[in-house]
Structure formats: C-alpha cells, structure tokens
Amino acid sequence: MDPELERTLITLEEIASGTRELRAVRHPLGFLCLPLLREGPRGVCVHLFDAGDHAEPDASPMHAHSWELRSRVLYGRIANLPVRTTVVRDGQEGATHRVFEVLSGSAGVDEIRPTSLLVRSEPGPAHISSGGQTYTLPAGRFHATALDGAEPAATLVHGMSIPGQLDLSLGPLDGRPRRTTRRLCDTAQTVRSVHTVLRRIDAQQRA
C-alpha cells in the first residue's frame, strides 16, 4: 500500500473510532466532504458521491476553483467534465452564462455574486477515472464533476490555493446574488459514512 493511501486510512480509522473528532460537510453540489487537513494554502479532503444525494436546486455544477486540484479516486467511477468558456464582449451575441464569484465564509455560508462577465460555454467530453486513478485540474479551469453510473464513489482531493485566483461558477444570464449553505452532518452520520468508506476501500483493494 502506498504511503498516501495508508495515511488516509489511518485518519479515517481515527474518525470511525472516535479518536479524532470530525464532522462531514454536505456540499450544495450534492456530495459529502470530509475535511481532513487545512494547513495554510494546502487542503486535503475526501469527497463522497452517492446517486441518492442531490445538489441544491439552484446550485450550478459548472465551477472553477481558486486552487490547483489533484484528485485520486478511492473507489467507484468519477466523470470530470471540462467546460470551455469564451468571453462575450458588449454588443456581441451568443452568451450562454454569466460568471459568478463565490465568496466562502467561515460559517459555511457562500455568497454567490454576479459579475459583469458574460461567456459562451461549451462542455467537452467527460474524462472518466476509476478506483486507483488520479486526475488533475489547474486553478481557474471551469468543469463539472459527477458520478459515472449508479455506484457510489469517493475521491481523495489535494488542493493548493493559488494567489490571485477566485472561486467562480457559471449561472444564468439574469441570475441574482444568492447564498448557499454547507451544512454540517452530526457525529453519528459522519461515523457511519466513514465506516462505509473504509469497507468500500477495503473491497477495492481486494478486487
């Protein structure tokens, strides 16, 4: 077993046993996040995807991070859909979306504010990654992430914040400012989720 996965399993086992206290976060885009590390510009999370979980109705799946992403699929299959955007200048036609800035607060509330920037977006072909595979994404690149199929999946996500980059999303041309909330799960739900993750990683390792 490689050291990265071994460290992750040790941390997850600590959460499952109650040795380490941590509560999962339910993201507006419909997945659970286990924030394992926040250290300056660096962060490490485990993201849990399940077909029974759904994004909030007005949450846009197309977004760009202010941080570089390296995502290792622990089990299941993940589709990463790149989105190419072309800026539409004043007076030009063909805009499909407005760019929104996402300002994340410490209390789990995200302020989503429309900018003056209009773009034409073109989704590219999905890149499918399965258990054991890794994909990367530079900061500022629009994309959407989803399950490929009905089986659950989990990813180990490493992020490195890049100075000067913003968290962005694509929304309707006439979209208004709004808020979304990243809700905390209770301890019992978090522990159940972590136990499930550990079982599925073990099954993936034995497959």
Short mmCIF file of C-alpha atoms in Angstrom, two decimals:
data_model
loop_
_atom_site.label_atom_id
_atom_site.label_comp_id
_atom_site.label_asym_id
_atom_site.label_seq_id
_atom_site.Cartn_x
_atom_site.Cartn_y
_atom_site.Cartn_z
CA MET A 1 0.00 0.00 0.00
CA ASP A 2 1.38 3.40 -0.91
CA PRO A 3 2.08 5.94 1.88
CA GLU A 4 -0.59 8.45 0.78
CA LEU A 5 -3.39 5.90 0.97
CA GLU A 6 -2.03 4.48 4.20
CA ARG A 7 -2.07 7.91 5.88
CA THR A 8 -5.62 8.48 4.66
CA LEU A 9 -6.81 5.14 6.03
CA ILE A 10 -5.22 5.85 9.41
CA THR A 11 -7.04 9.20 9.60
CA LEU A 12 -10.36 7.66 8.55
CA GLU A 13 -9.97 4.90 11.14
CA GLU A 14 -9.35 7.53 13.82
CA ILE A 15 -12.58 9.28 12.84
CA ALA A 16 -14.51 5.99 12.77
CA SER A 17 -13.27 5.02 16.25
CA GLY A 18 -13.92 8.44 17.76
CA THR A 19 -10.21 9.09 18.39
CA ARG A 20 -10.38 12.08 16.06
CA GLU A 21 -13.41 14.37 16.11
CA LEU A 22 -14.59 15.49 12.70
CA ARG A 23 -17.96 16.21 11.12
CA ALA A 24 -18.69 15.75 7.45
CA VAL A 25 -19.93 18.71 5.41
CA ARG A 26 -22.84 18.40 3.00
CA HIS A 27 -21.85 20.44 -0.03
CA PRO A 28 -24.50 22.34 -2.05
CA LEU A 29 -23.37 20.39 -5.15
CA GLY A 30 -24.64 17.17 -3.59
CA PHE A 31 -21.62 15.35 -2.15
CA LEU A 32 -20.24 14.85 1.36
CA CYS A 33 -16.85 16.33 2.23
CA LEU A 34 -14.55 15.09 4.97
CA PRO A 35 -12.06 17.95 5.53
CA LEU A 36 -9.01 16.04 6.76
CA LEU A 37 -6.46 18.87 6.63
CA ARG A 38 -6.37 22.65 6.39
CA GLU A 39 -2.81 23.96 6.55
CA GLY A 40 -2.20 27.39 5.08
CA PRO A 41 -2.79 27.23 1.32
CA ARG A 42 -2.98 23.42 1.37
CA GLY A 43 -6.04 21.28 1.98
CA VAL A 44 -6.87 17.58 1.88
CA CYS A 45 -10.44 16.23 1.76
CA VAL A 46 -12.28 13.04 1.00
CA HIS A 47 -15.35 13.58 -1.18
CA LEU A 48 -18.18 11.03 -1.09
CA PHE A 49 -20.55 10.73 -4.05
CA ASP A 50 -23.79 8.76 -3.95
CA ALA A 51 -26.54 8.58 -6.56
CA GLY A 52 -29.12 9.21 -3.84
CA ASP A 53 -27.63 12.60 -2.95
CA HIS A 54 -28.71 15.63 -4.95
CA ALA A 55 -27.40 19.13 -5.43
CA GLU A 56 -29.43 22.10 -4.25
CA PRO A 57 -31.92 23.14 -6.96
CA ASP A 58 -30.20 26.43 -7.86
CA ALA A 59 -26.59 25.22 -7.46
CA SER A 60 -24.63 25.42 -10.70
CA PRO A 61 -22.48 22.32 -11.33
CA MET A 62 -20.08 24.29 -13.58
CA HIS A 63 -17.41 25.95 -11.46
CA ALA A 64 -13.73 26.92 -11.32
CA HIS A 65 -11.54 26.61 -8.22
CA SER A 66 -9.09 29.15 -6.85
CA TRP A 67 -6.81 26.21 -6.13
CA GLU A 68 -4.99 23.51 -8.05
CA LEU A 69 -6.66 20.14 -7.68
CA ARG A 70 -5.27 16.60 -7.61
CA SER A 71 -7.99 14.01 -7.13
CA ARG A 72 -7.38 10.30 -6.57
CA VAL A 73 -10.38 8.01 -6.99
CA LEU A 74 -10.55 5.68 -3.98
CA TYR A 75 -13.40 3.59 -5.40
CA GLY A 76 -16.18 3.92 -7.97
CA ARG A 77 -16.09 5.93 -11.18
CA ILE A 78 -15.98 9.73 -11.47
CA ALA A 79 -16.72 11.81 -14.56
CA ASN A 80 -14.87 15.10 -14.83
CA LEU A 81 -16.47 17.29 -17.49
CA PRO A 82 -14.28 20.17 -18.73
CA VAL A 83 -16.12 23.33 -19.78
CA ARG A 84 -14.54 25.66 -22.32
CA THR A 85 -15.59 29.32 -21.99
CA THR A 86 -15.27 32.19 -24.44
CA VAL A 87 -15.78 35.75 -23.21
CA VAL A 88 -18.62 37.59 -24.97
CA ARG A 89 -17.92 41.30 -25.27
CA ASP A 90 -20.51 44.10 -25.03
CA GLY A 91 -22.83 44.06 -28.02
CA GLN A 92 -21.85 40.55 -29.10
CA GLU A 93 -24.41 37.77 -29.22
CA GLY A 94 -24.11 34.15 -28.17
CA ALA A 95 -23.62 34.40 -24.41
CA THR A 96 -24.91 31.34 -22.55
CA HIS A 97 -23.87 32.11 -18.96
CA ARG A 98 -22.86 34.84 -16.57
CA VAL A 99 -19.79 34.34 -14.39
CA PHE A 100 -20.44 34.46 -10.64
CA GLU A 101 -17.89 34.95 -7.87
CA VAL A 102 -18.21 32.57 -4.91
CA LEU A 103 -17.12 34.02 -1.55
CA SER A 104 -16.92 31.33 1.13
CA GLY A 105 -17.41 32.37 4.75
CA SER A 106 -16.07 30.63 7.83
CA ALA A 107 -19.61 29.82 9.00
CA GLY A 108 -20.25 27.65 5.92
CA VAL A 109 -22.26 30.29 4.04
CA ASP A 110 -21.24 31.01 0.44
CA GLU A 111 -22.09 34.38 -1.08
CA ILE A 112 -22.60 33.95 -4.83
CA ARG A 113 -22.38 37.29 -6.60
CA PRO A 114 -22.93 38.01 -10.32
CA THR A 115 -20.09 39.69 -12.20
CA SER A 116 -20.30 41.71 -15.40
CA LEU A 117 -18.55 38.94 -17.34
CA LEU A 118 -20.64 37.01 -19.90
CA VAL A 119 -19.35 33.87 -21.60
CA ARG A 120 -20.30 31.24 -24.12
CA SER A 121 -19.72 27.79 -22.64
CA GLU A 122 -19.07 24.54 -24.48
CA PRO A 123 -18.88 21.32 -22.44
CA GLY A 124 -16.15 18.98 -23.61
CA PRO A 125 -16.05 15.19 -23.49
CA ALA A 126 -16.10 13.70 -20.00
CA HIS A 127 -12.89 12.23 -18.60
CA ILE A 128 -13.71 9.07 -16.64
CA SER A 129 -11.49 8.00 -13.73
CA SER A 130 -11.97 4.80 -11.73
CA GLY A 131 -10.57 3.37 -8.50
CA GLY A 132 -6.82 3.94 -8.18
CA GLN A 133 -6.61 6.54 -10.94
CA THR A 134 -5.75 10.22 -10.44
CA TYR A 135 -6.73 13.32 -12.36
CA THR A 136 -5.54 16.91 -12.00
CA LEU A 137 -7.09 20.29 -12.72
CA PRO A 138 -5.40 23.71 -12.74
CA ALA A 139 -6.87 26.65 -10.85
CA GLY A 140 -9.33 28.73 -12.87
CA ARG A 141 -10.46 25.89 -15.19
CA PHE A 142 -14.24 25.51 -15.41
CA HIS A 143 -15.51 21.97 -15.02
CA ALA A 144 -18.27 19.82 -13.50
CA THR A 145 -17.87 16.59 -11.55
CA ALA A 146 -20.39 13.76 -11.32
CA LEU A 147 -20.74 10.05 -10.75
CA ASP A 148 -20.29 7.85 -13.78
CA GLY A 149 -23.08 5.33 -13.26
CA ALA A 150 -25.16 4.47 -10.22
CA GLU A 151 -22.46 3.05 -7.92
CA PRO A 152 -21.06 5.28 -5.14
CA ALA A 153 -17.60 6.77 -5.44
CA ALA A 154 -15.05 8.54 -3.25
CA THR A 155 -12.08 10.73 -4.07
CA LEU A 156 -9.06 11.89 -2.09
CA VAL A 157 -8.64 15.55 -3.04
CA HIS A 158 -5.48 17.61 -2.59
CA GLY A 159 -5.83 21.36 -3.12
CA MET A 160 -3.25 24.14 -3.23
CA SER A 161 -4.56 27.71 -3.23
CA ILE A 162 -3.10 29.99 -5.91
CA PRO A 163 -2.71 33.69 -5.05
CA GLY A 164 -4.90 35.96 -7.16
CA GLN A 165 -7.33 33.22 -8.24
CA LEU A 166 -11.05 33.38 -7.43
CA ASP A 167 -13.69 30.72 -6.86
CA LEU A 168 -16.17 31.07 -9.73
CA SER A 169 -19.31 29.45 -11.08
CA LEU A 170 -21.42 29.75 -14.23
CA GLY A 171 -25.04 30.76 -13.82
CA PRO A 172 -27.98 32.21 -15.75
CA LEU A 173 -27.51 35.46 -17.64
CA ASP A 174 -30.10 37.19 -15.44
CA GLY A 175 -29.00 35.49 -12.21
CA ARG A 176 -29.21 37.42 -8.94
CA PRO A 177 -27.00 37.34 -5.85
CA ARG A 178 -27.79 34.44 -3.55
CA ARG A 179 -26.46 32.35 -0.69
CA THR A 180 -25.85 28.65 -0.24
CA THR A 181 -25.01 26.84 2.98
CA ARG A 182 -22.63 23.95 3.54
CA ARG A 183 -24.40 22.06 6.33
CA LEU A 184 -22.57 20.02 8.94
CA CYS A 185 -23.58 16.40 9.46
CA ASP A 186 -23.85 15.16 13.03
CA THR A 187 -21.17 12.92 14.53
CA ALA A 188 -23.20 9.72 14.17
CA GLN A 189 -23.87 10.31 10.48
CA THR A 190 -20.21 11.18 9.89
CA VAL A 191 -19.03 7.98 11.60
CA ARG A 192 -21.49 5.86 9.60
CA SER A 193 -20.26 7.43 6.38
CA VAL A 194 -16.61 6.83 7.28
CA HIS A 195 -17.29 3.17 8.15
CA THR A 196 -18.91 2.77 4.72
CA VAL A 197 -15.91 4.40 3.03
CA LEU A 198 -13.47 2.10 4.83
CA ARG A 199 -15.44 -1.01 3.80
CA ARG A 200 -15.53 0.08 0.18
CA ILE A 201 -11.84 0.99 0.08
CA ASP A 202 -11.05 -2.44 1.53
CA ALA A 203 -13.19 -4.09 -1.14
CA GLN A 204 -11.44 -2.00 -3.81
CA GLN A 205 -8.03 -3.08 -2.50
CA ARG A 206 -9.04 -6.76 -2.56
CA ALA A 207 -10.60 -6.63 -6.03
#
